[in-house]
Structures are given as C-alpha cells and as structure tokens.
mmCIF file of C-alpha atoms and ligand atoms in Angstrom:
data_model
loop_
_atom_site.group_PDB
_atom_site.id
_atom_site.type_symbol
_atom_site.label_atom_id
_atom_site.label_comp_id
_atom_site.label_asym_id
_atom_site.label_seq_id
_atom_site.Cartn_x
_atom_site.Cartn_y
_atom_site.Cartn_z
ATOM 1 C CA MET Y 1 -0.042 -0.148 0.095
ATOM 2 C CA ALA Y 2 1.253 3.505 -0.954
ATOM 3 C CA SER Y 3 -0.097 7.042 -0.065
ATOM 4 C CA ILE Y 4 -0.126 10.584 -1.563
ATOM 5 C CA TYR Y 5 0.816 13.720 0.508
ATOM 6 C CA ILE Y 6 -0.457 17.114 -0.832
ATOM 7 C CA HIS Y 7 1.185 20.136 0.596
ATOM 8 C CA ILE Y 8 -0.882 23.488 0.267
ATOM 9 C CA PRO Y 9 1.738 26.154 1.412
ATOM 10 C CA TYR Y 10 -0.839 28.946 2.473
ATOM 11 C CA CYS Y 11 -2.269 30.243 5.710
ATOM 12 C CA ARG Y 12 -4.241 33.121 6.505
ATOM 13 C CA GLN Y 13 -2.065 33.964 9.499
ATOM 14 C CA ALA Y 14 1.483 32.721 11.046
ATOM 15 C CA CYS Y 15 0.957 30.679 14.444
ATOM 16 C CA TYR Y 16 3.900 31.699 16.757
ATOM 17 C CA TYR Y 17 4.827 28.344 17.196
ATOM 18 C CA CYS Y 18 4.863 26.647 13.726
ATOM 19 C CA ASN Y 19 7.838 26.459 11.129
ATOM 20 C CA PHE Y 20 5.972 23.856 8.514
ATOM 21 C CA HIS Y 21 6.076 25.724 5.081
ATOM 22 C CA PHE Y 22 3.321 27.907 4.057
ATOM 23 C CA SER Y 23 3.053 31.590 2.709
ATOM 24 C CA THR Y 24 0.356 34.425 4.358
ATOM 25 C CA SER Y 25 0.043 36.074 0.784
ATOM 26 C CA LEU Y 26 -2.289 33.878 -1.798
ATOM 27 C CA GLN Y 27 -1.453 35.528 -4.961
ATOM 28 C CA THR Y 28 0.449 32.603 -6.342
ATOM 29 C CA LYS Y 29 -2.479 29.977 -5.321
ATOM 30 C CA SER Y 30 -3.759 29.525 -9.059
ATOM 31 C CA GLU Y 31 -0.525 29.203 -10.368
ATOM 32 C CA LEU Y 32 0.605 27.118 -7.582
ATOM 33 C CA LEU Y 33 -2.328 24.553 -8.202
ATOM 34 C CA ASP Y 34 -1.544 24.625 -11.938
ATOM 35 C CA ALA Y 35 1.768 23.406 -10.751
ATOM 36 C CA LEU Y 36 0.949 20.830 -8.566
ATOM 37 C CA HIS Y 37 -1.476 19.112 -11.257
ATOM 38 C CA LEU Y 38 1.577 19.019 -13.638
ATOM 39 C CA GLU Y 39 3.747 17.456 -10.660
ATOM 40 C CA LEU Y 40 1.293 14.990 -10.114
ATOM 41 C CA ILE Y 41 1.149 14.168 -13.908
ATOM 42 C CA HIS Y 42 4.959 13.989 -14.305
ATOM 43 C CA ARG Y 43 5.348 11.588 -11.499
ATOM 44 C CA LYS Y 44 2.659 9.005 -12.104
ATOM 45 C CA ASN Y 45 5.213 6.438 -11.925
ATOM 46 C CA TYR Y 46 6.935 7.201 -8.891
ATOM 47 C CA LEU Y 47 5.157 4.808 -7.012
ATOM 48 C CA SER Y 48 5.358 2.047 -9.367
ATOM 49 C CA GLY Y 49 1.869 1.494 -10.076
ATOM 50 C CA GLU Y 50 1.220 0.767 -6.687
ATOM 51 C CA LYS Y 51 -2.277 0.885 -5.227
ATOM 52 C CA ILE Y 52 -3.076 3.636 -3.159
ATOM 53 C CA SER Y 53 -5.177 3.773 -0.421
ATOM 54 C CA THR Y 54 -4.678 7.243 1.262
ATOM 55 C CA ILE Y 55 -4.590 10.778 0.120
ATOM 56 C CA TYR Y 56 -3.625 13.426 2.730
ATOM 57 C CA PHE Y 57 -4.062 17.030 2.447
ATOM 58 C CA GLY Y 58 -1.728 18.987 4.815
ATOM 59 C CA GLY Y 59 -0.166 22.096 4.978
ATOM 60 C CA GLY Y 60 -0.406 25.091 5.843
ATOM 61 C CA THR Y 61 -4.053 25.191 5.385
ATOM 62 C CA PRO Y 62 -6.019 22.616 2.804
ATOM 63 C CA SER Y 63 -9.252 24.135 3.886
ATOM 64 C CA LEU Y 64 -8.118 27.396 2.757
ATOM 65 C CA LEU Y 65 -8.937 25.855 -1.029
ATOM 66 C CA GLU Y 66 -12.538 25.769 -2.668
ATOM 67 C CA VAL Y 67 -13.928 22.726 -2.742
ATOM 68 C CA ASP Y 68 -13.666 22.643 -6.713
ATOM 69 C CA GLU Y 69 -9.924 23.123 -6.135
ATOM 70 C CA ILE Y 70 -9.610 20.135 -3.867
ATOM 71 C CA LYS Y 71 -12.194 17.940 -6.115
ATOM 72 C CA LYS Y 72 -9.594 18.528 -9.218
ATOM 73 C CA ILE Y 73 -6.643 17.293 -7.441
ATOM 74 C CA ILE Y 74 -8.845 13.970 -6.314
ATOM 75 C CA GLU Y 75 -9.584 13.899 -9.996
ATOM 76 C CA THR Y 76 -6.014 14.299 -11.391
ATOM 77 C CA ILE Y 77 -4.926 11.872 -8.792
ATOM 78 C CA ASP Y 78 -7.493 9.449 -9.684
ATOM 79 C CA ARG Y 79 -6.471 9.461 -13.562
ATOM 80 C CA ASN Y 80 -2.939 9.364 -12.927
ATOM 81 C CA TYR Y 81 -2.738 6.779 -10.191
ATOM 82 C CA ASN Y 82 -3.818 3.284 -9.052
ATOM 83 C CA LEU Y 83 -6.535 4.126 -6.200
ATOM 84 C CA GLU Y 84 -8.155 1.556 -4.067
ATOM 85 C CA TRP Y 85 -11.485 3.670 -3.954
ATOM 86 C CA ASP Y 86 -13.288 0.781 -1.552
ATOM 87 C CA LYS Y 87 -10.506 1.402 1.068
ATOM 88 C CA MET Y 88 -9.885 5.090 0.240
ATOM 89 C CA GLU Y 89 -8.958 7.508 3.274
ATOM 90 C CA ILE Y 90 -9.011 10.932 1.917
ATOM 91 C CA THR Y 91 -7.585 13.264 4.862
ATOM 92 C CA LEU Y 92 -8.096 17.493 4.782
ATOM 93 C CA GLU Y 93 -6.449 19.245 7.546
ATOM 94 C CA ALA Y 94 -8.506 22.067 7.961
ATOM 95 C CA ASN Y 95 -8.625 25.385 10.329
ATOM 96 C CA PRO Y 96 -11.944 25.746 12.229
ATOM 97 C CA ASP Y 97 -12.584 29.109 10.988
ATOM 98 C CA ASP Y 98 -12.660 27.815 7.564
ATOM 99 C CA LEU Y 99 -15.379 25.369 7.701
ATOM 100 C CA LYS Y 100 -19.008 26.881 7.362
ATOM 101 C CA LYS Y 101 -21.933 24.361 7.380
ATOM 102 C CA GLU Y 102 -22.124 24.478 3.495
ATOM 103 C CA LYS Y 103 -18.276 23.732 2.917
ATOM 104 C CA ILE Y 104 -18.236 20.986 5.339
ATOM 105 C CA GLN Y 105 -21.369 19.534 3.577
ATOM 106 C CA ASP Y 106 -19.465 20.060 -0.031
ATOM 107 C CA LEU Y 107 -15.949 18.817 1.390
ATOM 108 C CA TYR Y 108 -17.969 15.493 2.210
ATOM 109 C CA SER Y 109 -19.905 15.248 -1.369
ATOM 110 C CA ALA Y 110 -16.290 15.673 -2.676
ATOM 111 C CA GLY Y 111 -14.772 12.536 -1.057
ATOM 112 C CA ILE Y 112 -13.377 13.868 1.625
ATOM 113 C CA ASN Y 113 -13.916 11.474 4.288
ATOM 114 C CA ARG Y 114 -11.403 12.221 7.286
ATOM 115 C CA LEU Y 115 -11.730 15.939 8.941
ATOM 116 C CA SER Y 116 -8.344 16.889 10.798
ATOM 117 C CA ILE Y 117 -9.141 19.993 12.653
ATOM 118 C CA GLY Y 118 -6.535 22.035 13.980
ATOM 119 C CA VAL Y 119 -8.314 23.101 17.359
ATOM 120 C CA GLN Y 120 -5.203 23.301 19.495
ATOM 121 C CA SER Y 121 -7.262 24.178 22.533
ATOM 122 C CA PHE Y 122 -10.463 24.838 23.526
ATOM 123 C CA PHE Y 123 -9.539 27.815 25.543
ATOM 124 C CA ASP Y 124 -9.156 31.214 23.947
ATOM 125 C CA THR Y 125 -6.122 32.131 26.580
ATOM 126 C CA ASP Y 126 -4.359 29.303 24.917
ATOM 127 C CA LEU Y 127 -5.180 30.444 21.315
ATOM 128 C CA LYS Y 128 -4.171 33.815 21.892
ATOM 129 C CA THR Y 129 -1.016 32.854 23.257
ATOM 130 C CA LEU Y 130 -0.182 30.504 19.918
ATOM 131 C CA HIS Y 131 -1.353 33.631 17.883
ATOM 132 C CA ARG Y 132 -4.255 31.181 16.381
ATOM 133 C CA ILE Y 133 -6.635 33.289 14.212
ATOM 134 C CA HIS Y 134 -9.626 31.162 15.003
ATOM 135 C CA ASN Y 135 -11.707 31.137 18.496
ATOM 136 C CA ALA Y 136 -12.917 28.028 20.648
ATOM 137 C CA GLU Y 137 -16.217 28.685 20.000
ATOM 138 C CA GLN Y 138 -15.573 28.009 16.015
ATOM 139 C CA SER Y 139 -13.907 25.112 17.173
ATOM 140 C CA HIS Y 140 -17.017 23.537 18.760
ATOM 141 C CA GLN Y 141 -19.161 24.598 15.830
ATOM 142 C CA CYS Y 142 -16.902 23.051 13.211
ATOM 143 C CA ILE Y 143 -16.766 19.639 14.777
ATOM 144 C CA GLN Y 144 -20.349 19.658 15.598
ATOM 145 C CA GLU Y 145 -21.522 20.534 12.097
ATOM 146 C CA ALA Y 146 -18.693 17.994 10.594
ATOM 147 C CA GLN Y 147 -20.679 15.553 12.607
ATOM 148 C CA GLN Y 148 -23.919 16.614 11.549
ATOM 149 C CA SER Y 149 -23.028 16.394 8.157
ATOM 150 C CA GLY Y 150 -21.884 12.818 8.068
ATOM 151 C CA PHE Y 151 -18.228 12.755 9.217
ATOM 152 C CA ASP Y 152 -17.424 10.024 11.447
ATOM 153 C CA ASN Y 153 -14.000 9.894 10.991
ATOM 154 C CA ILE Y 154 -12.832 13.328 12.745
ATOM 155 C CA THR Y 155 -9.319 13.897 14.512
ATOM 156 C CA ILE Y 156 -8.354 16.950 16.116
ATOM 157 C CA ASP Y 157 -5.089 18.517 16.974
ATOM 158 C CA LEU Y 158 -4.215 19.532 20.513
ATOM 159 C CA ILE Y 159 -1.259 21.289 22.024
ATOM 160 C CA TYR Y 160 -0.264 20.926 25.652
ATOM 161 C CA GLY Y 161 2.488 22.648 27.620
ATOM 162 C CA VAL Y 162 1.741 25.824 26.243
ATOM 163 C CA GLN Y 163 2.578 28.870 28.202
ATOM 164 C CA ASN Y 164 0.527 29.788 31.461
ATOM 165 C CA GLN Y 165 -1.583 26.870 30.324
ATOM 166 C CA SER Y 166 -2.226 25.373 33.917
ATOM 167 C CA ASP Y 167 -2.830 21.679 34.293
ATOM 168 C CA ASP Y 168 -6.474 22.229 34.926
ATOM 169 C CA ILE Y 169 -7.200 23.992 31.826
ATOM 170 C CA TRP Y 170 -5.328 21.059 29.764
ATOM 171 C CA MET Y 171 -7.582 18.225 31.852
ATOM 172 C CA GLN Y 172 -10.441 20.848 30.847
ATOM 173 C CA ASN Y 173 -9.661 20.259 27.190
ATOM 174 C CA LEU Y 174 -9.553 16.582 27.062
ATOM 175 C CA GLU Y 175 -12.862 16.639 29.117
ATOM 176 C CA THR Y 176 -14.167 18.784 26.173
ATOM 177 C CA LEU Y 177 -12.701 16.427 23.797
ATOM 178 C CA LYS Y 178 -14.688 13.548 25.775
ATOM 179 C CA ASN Y 179 -17.955 15.056 25.162
ATOM 180 C CA TYR Y 180 -17.413 14.578 21.186
ATOM 181 C CA ASN Y 181 -16.599 11.090 21.331
ATOM 182 C CA LEU Y 182 -14.147 11.349 18.403
ATOM 183 C CA PRO Y 183 -12.157 8.456 17.246
ATOM 184 C CA HIS Y 184 -8.818 9.926 16.781
ATOM 185 C CA PHE Y 185 -6.751 12.884 18.297
ATOM 186 C CA SER Y 186 -3.407 14.238 17.922
ATOM 187 C CA ALA Y 187 -1.686 16.184 21.019
ATOM 188 C CA TYR Y 188 1.637 17.392 20.800
ATOM 189 C CA ALA Y 189 4.028 19.235 23.198
ATOM 190 C CA LEU Y 190 4.732 22.815 22.126
ATOM 191 C CA THR Y 191 8.107 22.807 20.848
ATOM 192 C CA ILE Y 192 10.144 25.759 20.188
ATOM 193 C CA GLU Y 193 10.940 25.781 16.426
ATOM 194 C CA PRO Y 194 13.902 27.420 14.634
ATOM 195 C CA LYS Y 195 12.466 30.749 12.695
ATOM 196 C CA THR Y 196 9.659 30.987 14.427
ATOM 197 C CA ALA Y 197 7.994 34.259 16.227
ATOM 198 C CA PHE Y 198 8.200 32.454 19.621
ATOM 199 C CA GLU Y 199 11.812 31.794 19.077
ATOM 200 C CA LYS Y 200 12.409 35.342 18.119
ATOM 201 C CA MET Y 201 10.585 36.449 21.463
ATOM 202 C CA ILE Y 202 12.306 34.047 23.561
ATOM 203 C CA ARG Y 203 15.912 35.147 22.219
ATOM 204 C CA GLN Y 204 14.860 38.771 22.675
ATOM 205 C CA GLY Y 205 13.351 38.119 26.238
ATOM 206 C CA LYS Y 206 9.929 39.227 25.305
ATOM 207 C CA ILE Y 207 8.555 35.941 26.924
ATOM 208 C CA THR Y 208 9.711 32.572 28.633
ATOM 209 C CA GLY Y 209 10.070 29.667 26.893
ATOM 210 C CA THR Y 210 8.572 26.311 27.382
ATOM 211 C CA ASP Y 211 8.696 24.561 30.774
ATOM 212 C CA ASP Y 212 9.619 20.871 30.693
ATOM 213 C CA ASP Y 213 8.339 19.898 33.835
ATOM 214 C CA GLN Y 214 4.851 21.507 32.851
ATOM 215 C CA ALA Y 215 4.909 19.414 29.552
ATOM 216 C CA ALA Y 216 6.080 16.143 31.243
ATOM 217 C CA ARG Y 217 3.410 16.556 33.850
ATOM 218 C CA GLN Y 218 0.753 17.221 31.079
ATOM 219 C CA PHE Y 219 1.837 14.410 29.289
ATOM 220 C CA LEU Y 220 1.236 11.917 32.062
ATOM 221 C CA VAL Y 221 -2.107 13.275 32.821
ATOM 222 C CA LEU Y 222 -3.015 12.551 28.896
ATOM 223 C CA GLN Y 223 -1.432 8.915 29.129
ATOM 224 C CA GLN Y 224 -3.933 8.279 32.050
ATOM 225 C CA TRP Y 225 -6.858 10.149 30.762
ATOM 226 C CA ALA Y 226 -6.433 8.455 27.634
ATOM 227 C CA ASN Y 227 -6.008 4.825 29.089
ATOM 228 C CA GLU Y 228 -9.521 5.753 31.066
ATOM 229 C CA GLN Y 229 -11.083 6.888 27.971
ATOM 230 C CA ASN Y 230 -9.719 3.613 26.091
ATOM 231 C CA TYR Y 231 -7.871 5.729 23.607
ATOM 232 C CA LEU Y 232 -4.966 3.809 22.159
ATOM 233 C CA ALA Y 233 -1.781 5.651 22.666
ATOM 234 C CA TYR Y 234 -0.389 4.156 19.232
ATOM 235 C CA GLU Y 235 2.065 6.918 18.774
ATOM 236 C CA ILE Y 236 3.481 9.283 21.238
ATOM 237 C CA SER Y 237 1.393 12.109 19.579
ATOM 238 C CA ASN Y 238 -1.441 9.881 17.895
ATOM 239 C CA TYR Y 239 -4.459 8.249 19.829
ATOM 240 C CA CYS Y 240 -7.335 6.478 18.364
ATOM 241 C CA LYS Y 241 -10.363 4.257 19.593
ATOM 242 C CA PRO Y 242 -9.411 0.741 18.689
ATOM 243 C CA GLY Y 243 -9.538 0.305 15.308
ATOM 244 C CA HIS Y 244 -9.611 3.859 14.058
ATOM 245 C CA PHE Y 245 -5.842 4.296 13.399
ATOM 246 C CA SER Y 246 -4.980 7.121 10.674
ATOM 247 C CA LYS Y 247 -4.169 5.069 7.842
ATOM 248 C CA HIS Y 248 -1.978 7.630 6.230
ATOM 249 C CA ASN Y 249 0.197 8.111 9.132
ATOM 250 C CA THR Y 250 0.630 4.656 9.938
ATOM 251 C CA GLY Y 251 1.893 4.085 6.499
ATOM 252 C CA TYR Y 252 4.675 6.486 7.162
ATOM 253 C CA TRP Y 253 5.579 4.722 10.338
ATOM 254 C CA LEU Y 254 5.634 1.208 8.899
ATOM 255 C CA GLY Y 255 7.815 2.486 6.285
ATOM 256 C CA GLU Y 256 5.598 2.128 3.317
ATOM 257 C CA LYS Y 257 6.154 4.210 -0.017
ATOM 258 C CA TYR Y 258 4.378 7.695 -0.316
ATOM 259 C CA LEU Y 259 4.781 10.516 -2.890
ATOM 260 C CA GLY Y 260 4.177 14.143 -1.708
ATOM 261 C CA ALA Y 261 3.217 16.799 -4.197
ATOM 262 C CA GLY Y 262 3.481 20.780 -3.547
ATOM 263 C CA PRO Y 263 6.432 22.773 -2.226
ATOM 264 C CA SER Y 264 8.234 21.419 0.699
ATOM 265 C CA ALA Y 265 6.505 17.773 0.574
ATOM 266 C CA HIS Y 266 8.604 14.853 0.999
ATOM 267 C CA SER Y 267 8.724 11.622 -0.966
ATOM 268 C CA PHE Y 268 10.300 8.089 0.050
ATOM 269 C CA ASN Y 269 10.314 4.840 -2.158
ATOM 270 C CA THR Y 270 12.206 2.751 0.560
ATOM 271 C CA HIS Y 271 15.533 3.396 -1.086
ATOM 272 C CA SER Y 272 15.773 6.926 -1.395
ATOM 273 C CA ARG Y 273 14.091 10.358 -0.098
ATOM 274 C CA GLN Y 274 13.224 13.649 -1.905
ATOM 275 C CA TRP Y 275 12.199 16.873 -0.620
ATOM 276 C CA ASN Y 276 10.593 19.433 -3.101
ATOM 277 C CA ILE Y 277 11.903 22.834 -2.956
ATOM 278 C CA ALA Y 278 10.386 25.162 -0.114
ATOM 279 C CA ASN Y 279 9.439 28.040 -1.814
ATOM 280 C CA ASN Y 280 6.406 28.938 -3.762
ATOM 281 C CA THR Y 281 7.506 30.964 -6.556
ATOM 282 C CA LYS Y 282 10.439 28.913 -7.468
ATOM 283 C CA TYR Y 283 8.597 25.667 -6.989
ATOM 284 C CA ILE Y 284 5.963 27.044 -9.913
ATOM 285 C CA GLN Y 285 8.397 27.956 -12.296
ATOM 286 C CA SER Y 286 10.612 24.941 -11.686
ATOM 287 C CA VAL Y 287 7.742 22.366 -12.445
ATOM 288 C CA LYS Y 288 6.437 24.890 -15.419
ATOM 289 C CA ASN Y 289 10.007 24.878 -17.085
ATOM 290 C CA ASN Y 290 10.804 21.315 -16.486
ATOM 291 C CA ASP Y 291 13.707 22.106 -14.229
ATOM 292 C CA PRO Y 292 14.752 20.190 -11.040
ATOM 293 C CA TYR Y 293 12.577 21.098 -8.175
ATOM 294 C CA TYR Y 294 13.664 18.601 -5.627
ATOM 295 C CA GLU Y 295 16.466 17.424 -3.899
ATOM 296 C CA MET Y 296 17.118 13.536 -3.733
ATOM 297 C CA GLU Y 297 19.075 11.359 -0.910
ATOM 298 C CA THR Y 298 19.670 7.698 -1.736
ATOM 299 C CA LEU Y 299 19.223 5.837 1.316
ATOM 300 C CA SER Y 300 22.400 4.133 2.998
ATOM 301 C CA ASP Y 301 21.484 1.047 5.160
ATOM 302 C CA ILE Y 302 22.703 2.847 8.230
ATOM 303 C CA SER Y 303 20.162 5.727 7.584
ATOM 304 C CA GLN Y 304 17.159 3.616 6.945
ATOM 305 C CA TYR Y 305 18.034 1.533 9.893
ATOM 306 C CA ASN Y 306 18.387 4.817 12.193
ATOM 307 C CA GLU Y 307 14.625 5.895 10.552
ATOM 308 C CA TYR Y 308 13.029 2.374 11.239
ATOM 309 C CA VAL Y 309 14.428 2.774 14.949
ATOM 310 C CA MET Y 310 13.080 6.346 14.782
ATOM 311 C CA THR Y 311 9.738 5.866 13.726
ATOM 312 C CA SER Y 312 8.774 2.418 15.385
ATOM 313 C CA LEU Y 313 9.850 3.081 18.656
ATOM 314 C CA ARG Y 314 7.250 6.030 19.305
ATOM 315 C CA THR Y 315 4.757 3.451 18.140
ATOM 316 C CA MET Y 316 2.829 0.994 20.148
ATOM 317 C CA TRP Y 317 4.111 -1.778 17.900
ATOM 318 C CA GLY Y 318 7.767 -1.265 18.765
ATOM 319 C CA CYS Y 319 11.081 -1.727 17.108
ATOM 320 C CA ASP Y 320 11.485 -5.156 16.048
ATOM 321 C CA ILE Y 321 14.577 -6.955 16.049
ATOM 322 C CA SER Y 322 13.421 -9.941 14.246
ATOM 323 C CA LEU Y 323 13.022 -7.187 11.318
ATOM 324 C CA ILE Y 324 16.260 -5.504 11.664
ATOM 325 C CA ARG Y 325 18.317 -8.788 11.556
ATOM 326 C CA ASP Y 326 16.017 -9.690 8.467
ATOM 327 C CA ARG Y 327 16.006 -6.594 6.774
ATOM 328 C CA PHE Y 328 19.584 -5.116 7.769
ATOM 329 C CA GLY Y 329 21.699 -8.101 9.008
ATOM 330 C CA LEU Y 330 23.042 -9.304 12.216
ATOM 331 C CA ALA Y 331 25.418 -6.630 12.931
ATOM 332 C CA PHE Y 332 22.676 -4.361 13.013
ATOM 333 C CA ALA Y 333 20.588 -6.567 15.245
ATOM 334 C CA ASN Y 334 23.315 -7.277 17.576
ATOM 335 C CA GLU Y 335 24.114 -3.426 18.023
ATOM 336 C CA ILE Y 336 20.688 -2.482 19.088
ATOM 337 C CA THR Y 337 20.594 -5.442 21.427
ATOM 338 C CA LYS Y 338 23.595 -4.277 22.998
ATOM 339 C CA SER Y 339 23.214 -0.097 22.673
ATOM 340 C CA SER Y 340 19.606 -0.699 24.132
ATOM 341 C CA LEU Y 341 20.955 -2.505 27.490
ATOM 342 C CA ARG Y 342 21.432 0.656 29.504
ATOM 343 C CA TYR Y 343 18.048 1.884 28.480
ATOM 344 C CA VAL Y 344 16.184 -1.414 29.594
ATOM 345 C CA SER Y 345 18.109 -1.579 33.033
ATOM 346 C CA ASP Y 346 17.045 1.813 33.397
ATOM 347 C CA ASN Y 347 13.434 1.307 32.889
ATOM 348 C CA LEU Y 348 13.513 3.381 29.883
ATOM 349 C CA LEU Y 349 12.833 0.581 27.528
ATOM 350 C CA PHE Y 350 11.367 -2.560 27.646
ATOM 351 C CA LYS Y 351 11.245 -6.175 25.722
ATOM 352 C CA LYS Y 352 8.514 -7.915 24.770
ATOM 353 C CA ASP Y 353 9.213 -10.918 22.744
ATOM 354 C CA HIS Y 354 11.893 -9.784 20.087
ATOM 355 C CA LYS Y 355 10.326 -5.964 20.296
ATOM 356 C CA LEU Y 356 11.582 -2.832 22.154
ATOM 357 C CA LEU Y 357 9.275 -0.539 23.405
ATOM 358 C CA LEU Y 358 9.231 2.647 25.423
ATOM 359 C CA THR Y 359 7.823 2.535 28.831
ATOM 360 C CA LEU Y 360 5.890 5.448 30.379
ATOM 361 C CA ALA Y 361 8.886 7.288 31.653
ATOM 362 C CA GLY Y 362 10.861 6.399 28.430
ATOM 363 C CA LYS Y 363 8.225 8.540 26.450
ATOM 364 C CA LEU Y 364 9.282 11.561 28.370
ATOM 365 C CA LEU Y 365 13.088 10.839 27.126
ATOM 366 C CA ALA Y 366 12.125 9.384 23.432
ATOM 367 C CA ASP Y 367 14.191 12.071 21.858
ATOM 368 C CA ASN Y 368 17.109 11.143 23.641
ATOM 369 C CA ILE Y 369 16.697 7.283 23.802
ATOM 370 C CA ILE Y 370 15.945 7.395 19.723
ATOM 371 C CA SER Y 371 19.315 9.107 19.304
ATOM 372 C CA GLY Y 372 21.256 7.167 21.764
ATOM 373 C CA LEU Y 373 20.404 4.094 19.539
ATOM 374 C CA PHE Y 374 21.242 5.782 16.341
ATOM 375 C CA ILE Y 375 24.381 4.130 14.775
ATOM 376 C CA LEU Y 376 26.551 7.248 13.480
ATOM 377 C CA ASN Y 377 28.899 5.198 10.937
ATOM 378 C CA ASP Y 378 30.098 1.959 9.996
ATOM 379 C CA ASN Y 379 32.565 1.743 12.847
ATOM 380 C CA ASP Y 380 29.524 1.588 15.148
ATOM 381 C CA LEU Y 381 28.907 -2.280 13.520
HETATM 382 C C1 SAM R 401 1.393 21.842 10.253
HETATM 383 S S1 SAM R 401 -0.007 21.935 11.245
HETATM 384 C C2 SAM R 401 -1.296 22.274 9.670
HETATM 385 C C3 SAM R 401 -2.391 22.013 10.224
HETATM 386 C C4 SAM R 401 -3.373 23.221 10.268
HETATM 387 N N1 SAM R 401 -2.674 24.278 9.393
HETATM 388 C C5 SAM R 401 -3.777 24.022 11.647
HETATM 389 O O1 SAM R 401 -2.740 24.741 11.912
HETATM 390 O O2 SAM R 401 -4.601 23.628 12.246
HETATM 391 C C6 SAM R 401 -0.446 20.477 11.988
HETATM 392 C C7 SAM R 401 -0.376 20.611 13.323
HETATM 393 O O3 SAM R 401 1.096 20.192 14.192
HETATM 394 C C8 SAM R 401 1.287 20.881 15.439
HETATM 395 N N2 SAM R 401 2.344 21.747 15.400
HETATM 396 C C9 SAM R 401 2.822 22.448 14.438
HETATM 397 N N3 SAM R 401 4.050 23.064 14.883
HETATM 398 C C10 SAM R 401 4.090 22.691 16.139
HETATM 399 C C11 SAM R 401 4.852 23.045 17.509
HETATM 400 N N4 SAM R 401 5.949 23.939 17.344
HETATM 401 N N5 SAM R 401 4.744 22.619 18.610
HETATM 402 C C12 SAM R 401 3.496 21.654 18.705
HETATM 403 N N6 SAM R 401 2.660 21.276 17.845
HETATM 404 C C13 SAM R 401 2.938 21.823 16.532
HETATM 405 C C14 SAM R 401 -0.263 21.889 15.393
HETATM 406 O O4 SAM R 401 -0.928 21.209 16.400
HETATM 407 C C15 SAM R 401 -1.019 21.705 14.114
HETATM 408 O O5 SAM R 401 -2.124 21.285 13.954
HETATM 409 S S1 SF4 R 402 -0.062 25.796 12.731
HETATM 410 FE FE1 SF4 R 402 -1.327 25.452 10.976
HETATM 411 S S2 SF4 R 402 -2.538 27.602 10.358
HETATM 412 FE FE2 SF4 R 402 -0.481 27.704 12.094
HETATM 413 S S3 SF4 R 402 1.019 28.194 10.863
HETATM 414 FE FE3 SF4 R 402 1.382 26.478 10.893
HETATM 415 S S4 SF4 R 402 0.197 25.493 9.098
HETATM 416 FE FE4 SF4 R 402 -0.763 27.445 9.494
#
C-alpha cells in the first residue's frame, strides 16, 4: 500500500510556533495549483503503479482551497494513479475558521472522508498565546457541524505545554474532547522551533520558553486520561479508539512508500527520499520549466535503520529486532541489542518477545533514547 500527500502552502496568519512551509500571501495560489497538477502528472510512475489507499491534504491550510479546487486535485490523482476506491481514506487538514456548514457538506460530497481539525485548545487564552486566528467557539461549531454532516472520521489536534496553560486547563481540554466522542486525536507538546516568532521572542527576552516539568506533567495526565477513555496511545502524539488508526500516518511509520506533491513535500520509495523546494515561486517556475524542483538522497542501510528505529519506537508496535536482523543483517540486530541494554536496565525501554518498546518514563525521554540508539557510521557495527 502506498499513499499520496499534497502540501497546500498557504495560511491566513502565522501561528507563533509553526515552522512548516507556508506563505500568508495567496497571490500565487492559482499558478501553484497548476504546477501541482503538472507535478502529479509528471510523477505518475514514482509509486510504480502500487495501489494507493490514502490521500492526505496537509499544510499550511488546505481548507483555504475552494471545494472545486480540491475535487480537481483528487480527479488528477485518480486519472494518474492506481486508487483503491473501496478502501480510500482522504484526509483534509482544516482550520476551524474556514469550515462553515455548507463547505463542510461540500467537502463530504467531494469525497473527503476524514477531517483533521486544528483545534489546538478549547480555551481562548491558549489560542491567543499561540496566535491562532480562530476562537474556541468556532472549534465547537466546526466539530458539531462536521458530525451533523456525516463525518464520522474526525480527528483534532491539541497542543499542551503552552506558556501559562495550567494543568487544570489542559485537563479541561481533554474533558471537552470527551464530549465529542471522537475516534482519533493528536496531542503535541509545544516545541520552540527555529525561525518562528516564539523563538525570536524568547531570544529577545520578551517571553519565557516552555517549561519541561509542565510538559512532562501534562503528558502524564494525557496518558492516564487516554487510557481511562479507551484511547490507544498508538504513537507518542497520536491516540485512537481501537481500529481507528490514521491509515496515512501509519503508512509512514511502517515504512511504506509515499509521494508528496507541492512545495516542501517529502517523498519516499523505500530506497531514496526526496524533498521539494520550500519556496512557492521557485516551485512554480521549476515545475513549469521542467527544471529540478527537488533534492534527493539515496538512503544507506545505516540511514534506513536509523529511520526505522526512530519511527517504530514511537509507536505501540515497537521496534522489532527480528525485522532488523532480516532487513539489515545480524550486525545491526546485535548493535541494537547491545545499545538498548542501558535503557532497559534504567526502565526506559522494555522488551516484549523480540520487540523493544518505550516505558512511560521512556516516552518522556523518547528523543534522547532514540538518538542514543542511532548508528552513526560503519565503525559502530
Ligand atoms: C502543520 S499543522 C497544519 C494544520 C493546520 N494548518 C492547523 O494549524 O490547524 C499540523 C499540526 O502540527 C502541530 N504543530 C505544528 N507546529 C508545532 C509546534 N511547534 N509544537 C507543537 N505542535 C505543533 C499543530 O497542532 C498543528 O495543528
Ligand atoms: S499551525 Fe497550521 S495555521 Fe498555523 S501557521 Fe502552521 S500550518 Fe499555518
């Protein structure tokens, strides 16, 4: 199974934390969509005719597009790729302020069957801190109208560890989520990314950074709450009711092929990775003129191994040492068995059959543990 990701690089307003690729000027939108169609046509053999059962519109803000523009992209994909229509998951990331009743219904009719709504918080204080353009009331309306329009596959994004977000407010966010009985949600710890407004304000001493203790406490609250509510913590930031995994993201984590179209989008075909230029004007010109619009890296065994360790350990399926032995060889399997020992004895990792999994304490230190397991070069083997 393979998947297609479409990057829509526009937002109405820049959130203070975000360093995804987007522009707040929509002037290039129609030319960019032309280029996007061309890219999808040029690259129709990238996935070697493999069956596709997920399409994901991400961004930026895909809900800024007109429904007809979205429909046309789906049609171009359908004409050029091998879609498994009976299994198809088509997700659209949406900002609550974009989705009025009629548009939600039109999206549903256009074939979008999964909405990912960027709620972030049900409290206006948090939304102001994050510099979101929408308010809490708009999120409530958006979720309710989506449910009334027939969307049963809805996920929302939440952020914890926000400056001045008390543990009580975080808990109330979770309790609000409970009222909607959603099959899936994502919860991210606020991270201060380079080249964001937050990073600049912190550097200038205008605001404080994030508080690791607060983020850790709120993560533990989240784990316990998710468990009590029968949500599976199937990935560090992703939670679903049994059976309601995001097909698209699960494909990434299981190392399946994907094609990413649009500026900054990444693609992966198991042996190489490529990423499109993260500049709207250059992307449009290069695609039009048939000039190179992406860079490519052929993946060595070591980088494929590191990638597998990084993605698999974050999931509830864990990192499979037998799979490492079969796919990369005994030296790699021996290396992870050895390098994981200290984390197992510190109770940060545990072993179940031939799999390594993060303990709860380990999840709090996931990034450090994962980089501690990376192989840097041949000398490590
Ligand atoms: C790229 S955004 C696109 C979704 C949509 N534009 C929106 O904002 O609702 C995907 C999600 O990543 C999360 N995110 C992005 N940057 C983050 C950061 N620095 N820290 C924590 N979460 C972040 C937000 O929850 C956001 O909804
Ligand atoms: S979080 Fe979403 S809306 Fe905000 S800047 Fe990033 S992509 Fe745009």
